[in-house]
PDB file of C-alpha atoms in Angstrom:
ATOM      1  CA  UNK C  40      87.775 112.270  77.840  1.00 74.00           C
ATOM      2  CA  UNK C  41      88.376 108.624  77.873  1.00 80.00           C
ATOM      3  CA  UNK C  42      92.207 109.334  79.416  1.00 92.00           C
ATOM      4  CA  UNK C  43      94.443 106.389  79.352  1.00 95.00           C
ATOM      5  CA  UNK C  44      93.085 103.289  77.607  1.00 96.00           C
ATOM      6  CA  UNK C  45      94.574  99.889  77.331  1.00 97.00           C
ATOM      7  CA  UNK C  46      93.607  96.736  75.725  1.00 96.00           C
ATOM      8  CA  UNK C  47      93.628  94.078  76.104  1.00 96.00           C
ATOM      9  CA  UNK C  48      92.760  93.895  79.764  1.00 94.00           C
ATOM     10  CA  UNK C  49      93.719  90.240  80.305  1.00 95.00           C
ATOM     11  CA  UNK C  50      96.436  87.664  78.422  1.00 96.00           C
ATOM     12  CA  UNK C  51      97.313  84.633  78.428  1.00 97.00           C
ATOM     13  CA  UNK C  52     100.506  83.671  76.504  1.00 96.00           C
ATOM     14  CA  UNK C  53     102.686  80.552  75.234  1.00 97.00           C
ATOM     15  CA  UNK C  54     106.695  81.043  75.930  1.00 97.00           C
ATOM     16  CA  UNK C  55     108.164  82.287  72.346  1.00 97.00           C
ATOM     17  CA  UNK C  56     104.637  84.126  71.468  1.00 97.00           C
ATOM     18  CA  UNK C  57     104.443  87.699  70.566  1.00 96.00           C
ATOM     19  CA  UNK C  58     102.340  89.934  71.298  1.00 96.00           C
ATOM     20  CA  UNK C  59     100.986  93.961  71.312  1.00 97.00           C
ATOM     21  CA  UNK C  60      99.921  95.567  74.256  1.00 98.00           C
ATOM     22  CA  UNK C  61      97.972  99.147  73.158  1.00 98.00           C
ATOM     23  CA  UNK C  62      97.583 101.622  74.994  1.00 98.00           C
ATOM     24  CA  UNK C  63      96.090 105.282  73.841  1.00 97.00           C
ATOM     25  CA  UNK C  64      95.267 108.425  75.674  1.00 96.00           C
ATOM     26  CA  UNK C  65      92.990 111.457  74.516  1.00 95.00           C
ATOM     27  CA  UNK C  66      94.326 113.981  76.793  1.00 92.00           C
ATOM     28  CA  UNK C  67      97.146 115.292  74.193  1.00 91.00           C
ATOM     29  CA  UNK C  68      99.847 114.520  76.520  1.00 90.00           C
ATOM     30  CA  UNK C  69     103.293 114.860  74.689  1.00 89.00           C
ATOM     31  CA  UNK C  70     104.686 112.022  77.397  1.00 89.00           C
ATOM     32  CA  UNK C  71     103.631 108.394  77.778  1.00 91.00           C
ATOM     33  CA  UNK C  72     105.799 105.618  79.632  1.00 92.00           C
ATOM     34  CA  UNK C  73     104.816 101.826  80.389  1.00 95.00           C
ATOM     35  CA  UNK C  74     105.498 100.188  83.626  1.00 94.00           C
ATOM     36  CA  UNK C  75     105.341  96.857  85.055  1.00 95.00           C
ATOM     37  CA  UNK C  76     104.279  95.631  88.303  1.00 92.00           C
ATOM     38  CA  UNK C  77     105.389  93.043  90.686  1.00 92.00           C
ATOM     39  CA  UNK C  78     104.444  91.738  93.825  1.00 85.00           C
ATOM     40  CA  UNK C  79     106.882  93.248  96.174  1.00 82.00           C
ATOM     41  CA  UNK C  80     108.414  95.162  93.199  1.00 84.00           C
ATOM     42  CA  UNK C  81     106.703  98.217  93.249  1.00 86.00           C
ATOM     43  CA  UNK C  82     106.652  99.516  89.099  1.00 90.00           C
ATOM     44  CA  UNK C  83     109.106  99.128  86.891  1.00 91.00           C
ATOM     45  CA  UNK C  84     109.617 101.707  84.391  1.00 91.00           C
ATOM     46  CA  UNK C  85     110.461  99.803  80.849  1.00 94.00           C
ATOM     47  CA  UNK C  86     110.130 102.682  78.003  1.00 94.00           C
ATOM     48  CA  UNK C  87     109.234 105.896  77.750  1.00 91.00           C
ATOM     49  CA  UNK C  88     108.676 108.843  75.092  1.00 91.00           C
ATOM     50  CA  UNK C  89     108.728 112.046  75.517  1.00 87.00           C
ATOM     51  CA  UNK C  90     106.426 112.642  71.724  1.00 89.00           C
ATOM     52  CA  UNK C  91     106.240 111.138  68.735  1.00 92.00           C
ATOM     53  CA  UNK C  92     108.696 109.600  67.073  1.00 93.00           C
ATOM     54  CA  UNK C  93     111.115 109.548  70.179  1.00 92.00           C
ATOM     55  CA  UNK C  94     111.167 107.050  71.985  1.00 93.00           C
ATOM     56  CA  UNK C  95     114.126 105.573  75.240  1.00 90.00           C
ATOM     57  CA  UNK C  96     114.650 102.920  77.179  1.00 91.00           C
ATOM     58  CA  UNK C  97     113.881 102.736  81.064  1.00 88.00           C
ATOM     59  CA  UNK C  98     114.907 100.360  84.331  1.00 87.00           C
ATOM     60  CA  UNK C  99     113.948  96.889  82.626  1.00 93.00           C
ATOM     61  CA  UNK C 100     113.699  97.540  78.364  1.00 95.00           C
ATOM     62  CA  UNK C 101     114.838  94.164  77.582  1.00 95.00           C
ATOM     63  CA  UNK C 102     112.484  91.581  75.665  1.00 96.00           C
ATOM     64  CA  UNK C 103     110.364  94.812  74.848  1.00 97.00           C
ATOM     65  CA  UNK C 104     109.704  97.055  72.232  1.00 97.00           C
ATOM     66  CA  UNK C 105     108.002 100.141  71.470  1.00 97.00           C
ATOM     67  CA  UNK C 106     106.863 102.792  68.912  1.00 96.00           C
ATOM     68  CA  UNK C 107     105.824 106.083  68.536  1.00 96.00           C
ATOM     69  CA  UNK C 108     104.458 107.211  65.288  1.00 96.00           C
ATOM     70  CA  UNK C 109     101.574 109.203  66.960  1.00 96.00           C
ATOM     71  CA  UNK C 110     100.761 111.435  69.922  1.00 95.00           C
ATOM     72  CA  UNK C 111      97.893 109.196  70.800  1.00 96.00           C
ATOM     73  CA  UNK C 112      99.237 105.552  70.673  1.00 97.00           C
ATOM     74  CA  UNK C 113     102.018 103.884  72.783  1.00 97.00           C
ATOM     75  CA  UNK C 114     102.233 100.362  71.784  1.00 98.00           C
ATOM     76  CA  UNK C 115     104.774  97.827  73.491  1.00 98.00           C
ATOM     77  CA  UNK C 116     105.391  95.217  71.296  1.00 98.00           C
ATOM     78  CA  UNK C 117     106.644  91.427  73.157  1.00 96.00           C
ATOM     79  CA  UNK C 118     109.177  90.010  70.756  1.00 92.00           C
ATOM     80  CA  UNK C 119     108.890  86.431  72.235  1.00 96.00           C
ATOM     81  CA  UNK C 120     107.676  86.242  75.401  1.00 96.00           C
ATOM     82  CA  UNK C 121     108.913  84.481  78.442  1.00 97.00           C
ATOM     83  CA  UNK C 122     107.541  83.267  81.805  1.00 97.00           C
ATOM     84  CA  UNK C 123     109.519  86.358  83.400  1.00 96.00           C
ATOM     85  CA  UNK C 124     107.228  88.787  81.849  1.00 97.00           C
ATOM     86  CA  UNK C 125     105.029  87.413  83.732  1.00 97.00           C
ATOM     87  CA  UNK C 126     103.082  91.026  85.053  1.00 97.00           C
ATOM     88  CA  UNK C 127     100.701  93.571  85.583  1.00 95.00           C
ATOM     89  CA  UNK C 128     101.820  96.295  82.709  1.00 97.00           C
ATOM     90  CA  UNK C 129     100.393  99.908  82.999  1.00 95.00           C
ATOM     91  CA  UNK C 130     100.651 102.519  80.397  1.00 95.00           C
ATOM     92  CA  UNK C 131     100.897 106.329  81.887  1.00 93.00           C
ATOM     93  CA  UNK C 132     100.644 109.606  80.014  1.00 91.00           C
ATOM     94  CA  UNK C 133     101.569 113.281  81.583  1.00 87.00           C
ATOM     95  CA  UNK C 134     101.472 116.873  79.719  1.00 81.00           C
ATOM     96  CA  UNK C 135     104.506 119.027  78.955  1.00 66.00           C
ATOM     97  CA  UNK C 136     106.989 116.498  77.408  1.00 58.00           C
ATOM     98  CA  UNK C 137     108.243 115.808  80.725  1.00 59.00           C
ATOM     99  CA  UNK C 138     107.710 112.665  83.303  1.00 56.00           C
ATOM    100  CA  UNK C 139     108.180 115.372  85.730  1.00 62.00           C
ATOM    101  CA  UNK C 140     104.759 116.201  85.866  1.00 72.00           C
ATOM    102  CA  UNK C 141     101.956 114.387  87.223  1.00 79.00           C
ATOM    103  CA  UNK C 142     101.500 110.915  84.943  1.00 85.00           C
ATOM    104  CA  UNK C 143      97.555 109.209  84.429  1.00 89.00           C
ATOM    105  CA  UNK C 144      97.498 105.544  84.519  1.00 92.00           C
ATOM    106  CA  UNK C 145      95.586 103.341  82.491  1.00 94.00           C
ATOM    107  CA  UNK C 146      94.126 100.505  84.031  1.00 92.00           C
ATOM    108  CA  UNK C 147      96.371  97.916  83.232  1.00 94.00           C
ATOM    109  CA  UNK C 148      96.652  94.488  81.313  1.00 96.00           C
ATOM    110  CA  UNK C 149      97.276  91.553  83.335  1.00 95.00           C
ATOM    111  CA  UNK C 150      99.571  89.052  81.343  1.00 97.00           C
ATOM    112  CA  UNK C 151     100.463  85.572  81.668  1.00 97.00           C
ATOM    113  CA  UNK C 152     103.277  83.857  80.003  1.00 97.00           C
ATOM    114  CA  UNK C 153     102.797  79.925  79.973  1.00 96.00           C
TER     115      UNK C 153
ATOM    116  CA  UNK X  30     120.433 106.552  89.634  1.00 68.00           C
ATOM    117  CA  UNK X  31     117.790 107.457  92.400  1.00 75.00           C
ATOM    118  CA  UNK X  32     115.848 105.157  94.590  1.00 86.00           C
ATOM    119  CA  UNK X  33     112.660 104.820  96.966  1.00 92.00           C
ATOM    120  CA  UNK X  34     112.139 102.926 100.267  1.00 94.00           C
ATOM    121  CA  UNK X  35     108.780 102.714 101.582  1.00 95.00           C
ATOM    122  CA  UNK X  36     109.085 101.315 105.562  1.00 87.00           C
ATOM    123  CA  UNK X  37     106.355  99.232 105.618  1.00 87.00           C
ATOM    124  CA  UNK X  38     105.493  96.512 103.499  1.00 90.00           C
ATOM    125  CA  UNK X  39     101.927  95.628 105.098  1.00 94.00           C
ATOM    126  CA  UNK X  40      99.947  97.970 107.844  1.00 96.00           C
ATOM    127  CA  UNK X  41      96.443  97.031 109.094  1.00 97.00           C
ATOM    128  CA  UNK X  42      94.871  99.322 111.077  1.00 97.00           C
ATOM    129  CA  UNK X  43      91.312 100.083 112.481  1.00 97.00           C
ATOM    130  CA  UNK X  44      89.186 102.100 111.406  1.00 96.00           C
ATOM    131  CA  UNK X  45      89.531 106.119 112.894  1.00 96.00           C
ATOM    132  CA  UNK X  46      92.961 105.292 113.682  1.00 97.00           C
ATOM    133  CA  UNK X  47      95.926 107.798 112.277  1.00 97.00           C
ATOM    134  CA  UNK X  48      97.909 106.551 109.441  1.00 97.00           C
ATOM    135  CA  UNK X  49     101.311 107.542 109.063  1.00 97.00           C
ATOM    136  CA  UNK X  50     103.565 105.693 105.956  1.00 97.00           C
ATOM    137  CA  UNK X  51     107.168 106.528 105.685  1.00 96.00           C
ATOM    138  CA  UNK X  52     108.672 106.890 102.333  1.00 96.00           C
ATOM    139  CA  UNK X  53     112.665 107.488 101.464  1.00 96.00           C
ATOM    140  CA  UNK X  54     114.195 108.934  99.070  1.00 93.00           C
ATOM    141  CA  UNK X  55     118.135 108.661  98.095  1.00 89.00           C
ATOM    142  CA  UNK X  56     118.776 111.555  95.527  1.00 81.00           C
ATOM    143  CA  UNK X  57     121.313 114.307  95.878  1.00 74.00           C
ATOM    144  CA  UNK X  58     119.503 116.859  93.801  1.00 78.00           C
ATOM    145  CA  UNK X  59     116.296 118.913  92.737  1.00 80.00           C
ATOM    146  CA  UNK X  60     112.848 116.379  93.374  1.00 84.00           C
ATOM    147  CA  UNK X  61     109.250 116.187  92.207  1.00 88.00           C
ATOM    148  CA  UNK X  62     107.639 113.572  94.988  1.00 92.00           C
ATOM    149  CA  UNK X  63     104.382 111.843  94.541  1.00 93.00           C
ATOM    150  CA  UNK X  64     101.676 109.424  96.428  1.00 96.00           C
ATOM    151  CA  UNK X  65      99.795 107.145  94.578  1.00 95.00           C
ATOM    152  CA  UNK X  66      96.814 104.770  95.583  1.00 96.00           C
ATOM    153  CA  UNK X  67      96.009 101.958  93.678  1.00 93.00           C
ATOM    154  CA  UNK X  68      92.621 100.445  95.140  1.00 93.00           C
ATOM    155  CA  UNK X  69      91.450  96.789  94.679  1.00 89.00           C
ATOM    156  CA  UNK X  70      91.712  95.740  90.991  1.00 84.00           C
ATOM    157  CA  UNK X  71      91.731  99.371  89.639  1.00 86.00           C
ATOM    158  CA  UNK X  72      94.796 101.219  88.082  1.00 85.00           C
ATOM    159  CA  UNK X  73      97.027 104.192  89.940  1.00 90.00           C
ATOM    160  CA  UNK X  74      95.453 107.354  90.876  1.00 92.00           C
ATOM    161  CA  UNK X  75      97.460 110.599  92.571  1.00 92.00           C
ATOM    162  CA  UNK X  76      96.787 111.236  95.723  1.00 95.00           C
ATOM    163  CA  UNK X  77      99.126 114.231  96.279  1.00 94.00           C
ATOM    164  CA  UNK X  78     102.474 115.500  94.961  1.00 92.00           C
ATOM    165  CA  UNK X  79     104.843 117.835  95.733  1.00 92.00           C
ATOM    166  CA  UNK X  80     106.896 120.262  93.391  1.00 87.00           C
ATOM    167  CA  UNK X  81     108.211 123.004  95.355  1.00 87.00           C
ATOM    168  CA  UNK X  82     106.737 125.304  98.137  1.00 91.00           C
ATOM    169  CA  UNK X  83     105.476 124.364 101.360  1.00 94.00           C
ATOM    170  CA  UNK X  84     106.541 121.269 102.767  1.00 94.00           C
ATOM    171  CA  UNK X  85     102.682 120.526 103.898  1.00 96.00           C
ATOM    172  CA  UNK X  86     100.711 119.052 101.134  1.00 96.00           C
ATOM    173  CA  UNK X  87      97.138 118.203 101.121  1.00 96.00           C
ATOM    174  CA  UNK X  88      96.000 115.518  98.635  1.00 94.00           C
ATOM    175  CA  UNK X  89      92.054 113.950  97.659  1.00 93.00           C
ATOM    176  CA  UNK X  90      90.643 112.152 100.740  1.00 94.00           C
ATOM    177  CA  UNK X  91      91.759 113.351 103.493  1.00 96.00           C
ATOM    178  CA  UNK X  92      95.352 112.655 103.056  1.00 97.00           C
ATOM    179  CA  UNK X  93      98.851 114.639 103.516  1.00 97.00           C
ATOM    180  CA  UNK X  94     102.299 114.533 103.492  1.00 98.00           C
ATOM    181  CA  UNK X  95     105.212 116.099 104.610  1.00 96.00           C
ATOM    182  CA  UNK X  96     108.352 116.974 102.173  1.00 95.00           C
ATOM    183  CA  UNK X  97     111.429 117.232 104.634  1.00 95.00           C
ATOM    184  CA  UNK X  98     114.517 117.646 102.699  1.00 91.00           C
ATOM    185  CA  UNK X  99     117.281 117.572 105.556  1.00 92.00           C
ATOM    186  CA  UNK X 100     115.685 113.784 106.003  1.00 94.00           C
ATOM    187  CA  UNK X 101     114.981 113.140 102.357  1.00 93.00           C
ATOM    188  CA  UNK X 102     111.433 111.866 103.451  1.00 95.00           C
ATOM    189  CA  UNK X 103     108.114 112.202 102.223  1.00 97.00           C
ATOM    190  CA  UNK X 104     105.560 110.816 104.620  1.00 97.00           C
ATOM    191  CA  UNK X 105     102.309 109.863 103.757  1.00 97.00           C
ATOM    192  CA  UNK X 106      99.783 110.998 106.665  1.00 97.00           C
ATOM    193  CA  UNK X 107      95.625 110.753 107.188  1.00 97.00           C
ATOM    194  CA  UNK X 108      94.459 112.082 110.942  1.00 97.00           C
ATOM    195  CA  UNK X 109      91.661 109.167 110.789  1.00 97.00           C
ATOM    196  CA  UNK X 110      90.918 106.279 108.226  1.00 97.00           C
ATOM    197  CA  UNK X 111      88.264 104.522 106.749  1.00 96.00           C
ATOM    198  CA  UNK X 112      87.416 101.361 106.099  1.00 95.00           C
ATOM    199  CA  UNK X 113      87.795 102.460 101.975  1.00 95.00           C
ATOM    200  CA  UNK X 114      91.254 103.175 102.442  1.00 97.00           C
ATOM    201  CA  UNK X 115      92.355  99.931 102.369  1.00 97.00           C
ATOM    202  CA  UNK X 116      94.412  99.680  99.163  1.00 97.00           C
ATOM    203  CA  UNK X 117      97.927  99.815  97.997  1.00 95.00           C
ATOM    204  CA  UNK X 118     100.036 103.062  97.841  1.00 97.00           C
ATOM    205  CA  UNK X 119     103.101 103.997  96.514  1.00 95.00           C
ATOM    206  CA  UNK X 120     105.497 106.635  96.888  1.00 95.00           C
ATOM    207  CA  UNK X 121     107.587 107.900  93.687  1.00 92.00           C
ATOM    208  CA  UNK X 122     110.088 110.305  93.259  1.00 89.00           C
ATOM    209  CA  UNK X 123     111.409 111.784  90.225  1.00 83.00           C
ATOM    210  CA  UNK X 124     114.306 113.339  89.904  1.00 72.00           C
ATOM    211  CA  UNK X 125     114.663 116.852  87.467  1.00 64.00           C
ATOM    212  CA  UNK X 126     117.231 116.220  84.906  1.00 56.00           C
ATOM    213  CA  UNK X 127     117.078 112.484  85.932  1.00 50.00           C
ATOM    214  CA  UNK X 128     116.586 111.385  81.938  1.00 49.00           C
ATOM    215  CA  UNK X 129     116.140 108.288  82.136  1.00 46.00           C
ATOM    216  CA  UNK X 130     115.976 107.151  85.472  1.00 45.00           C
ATOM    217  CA  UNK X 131     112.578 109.410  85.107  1.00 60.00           C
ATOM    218  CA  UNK X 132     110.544 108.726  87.853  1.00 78.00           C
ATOM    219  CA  UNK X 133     111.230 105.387  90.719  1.00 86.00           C
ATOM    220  CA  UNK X 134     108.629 103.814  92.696  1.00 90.00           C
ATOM    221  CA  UNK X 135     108.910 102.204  95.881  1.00 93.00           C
ATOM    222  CA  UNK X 136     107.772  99.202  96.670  1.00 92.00           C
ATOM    223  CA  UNK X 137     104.629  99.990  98.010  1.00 94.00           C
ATOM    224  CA  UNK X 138     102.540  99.830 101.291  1.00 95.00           C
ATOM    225  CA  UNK X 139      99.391  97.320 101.774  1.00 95.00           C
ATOM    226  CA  UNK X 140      97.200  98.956 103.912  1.00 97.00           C
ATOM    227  CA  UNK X 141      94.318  97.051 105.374  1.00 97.00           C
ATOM    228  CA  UNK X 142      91.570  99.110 107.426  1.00 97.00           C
ATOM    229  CA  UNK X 143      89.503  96.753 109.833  1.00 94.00           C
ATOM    230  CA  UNK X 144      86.178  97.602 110.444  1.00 87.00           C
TER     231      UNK X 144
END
């Protein structure tokens, strides 16, 4: 198994630019969430869904979208992005429809917002 | 909404030393609690986690923590480190029924082992 994939790995952006962040897992997990990181932030939990086609918002949603038309993909879509986005952003998948359960991290994109 | 406070914001240490980080929870009901590592440029990995059952948990490497609920803590613990601990690690909490507060990270510990 591949687990939790993300592309791209790297991104640099202009402000007012949008963008797709992918992010995929092979392990059938029914939950998937994407989080950003911060220095001295810890992660941020921005949306979650707990399977397809359901999808909620988490701590920091705003400027971000997302979709959930399979099991597999998670995309978070950037509407127009801003120097605050700014961030590390992981994608995370668990089993069981639940966050409760232990989540698998991707390895993160690293995005810049000029 | 429920939150985590990790003590220490940087720790260097030497190597064979005992590590102890302190992690906080604030959350009146029912948690799942978690340790996470995130090494030098690679994503989060789980070090341990506790559901329910005995407080004492042993996680990969050598690691272990202690759930004590009367002090809402979840202490991260290793009897003797290595240089290839240094990394980052987080404690998380997640709170059953929580919705979408779902699960809250601290703000994590930098540990740096010196050879």
């Amino acid at each position: 198994n591949a687990g939790v994939t993300q592309t791209p790995k790297f991104q640099v952006l202009k402000t007012g630019q949008s963008m797709t962040l992918q992010c995929a897992q092979d392990m059938n997990h029914e939950y998937m969430s994407w989080y950003r990181q911060d220095p001295g932030m810890g992660l941020r939990l921005i949306h979650y869904s707990v399977g397809a086609g359901i999808t909620d918002q988490g701590e920091v949603p705003n400027g971000y979208n997302v979709s959930r038309s399979t099991t597999e993909d998670f995309p978070l879509r950037l509407l127009s992005a801003a120097p605050s986005q700014t961030s590390v952003y992981f994608c995370a998948s668990s089993y069981g429809g639940s966050m409760y359960n232990e989540q698998f991290f991707g390895p993160g994109t690293r995005l810049t917002v000029l | 909404a429920q939150s985590v406070s990790q003590h220490n914001h940087h720790v260097i240490l030497s190597e064979a030393a005992s590590l102890e980080l302190g992690c906080n929870y604030s959350y009146g009901g029912t948690v799942n609690l978690f340790w996470y590592v995130q090494y030098p440029g690679q994503h989060l990995q789980l070090l341990l986690k506790y559901f329910s059952g005995d407080p004492l948990v042993k996680g990969i490497k050598g690691f272990e923590a202690e759930f004590i609920k009367s002090k809402f803590s979840f202490n991260l613990r290793k009897p003797s480190v290595q240089w290839s601990d240094t990394a980052e690690y987080f404690c998380a909490v997640n709170a059953r029924g929580g919705g979408a507060d779902g699960l809250t990270f601290g703000k994590g510990t930098h540990l740096i082992i010196q050879p």
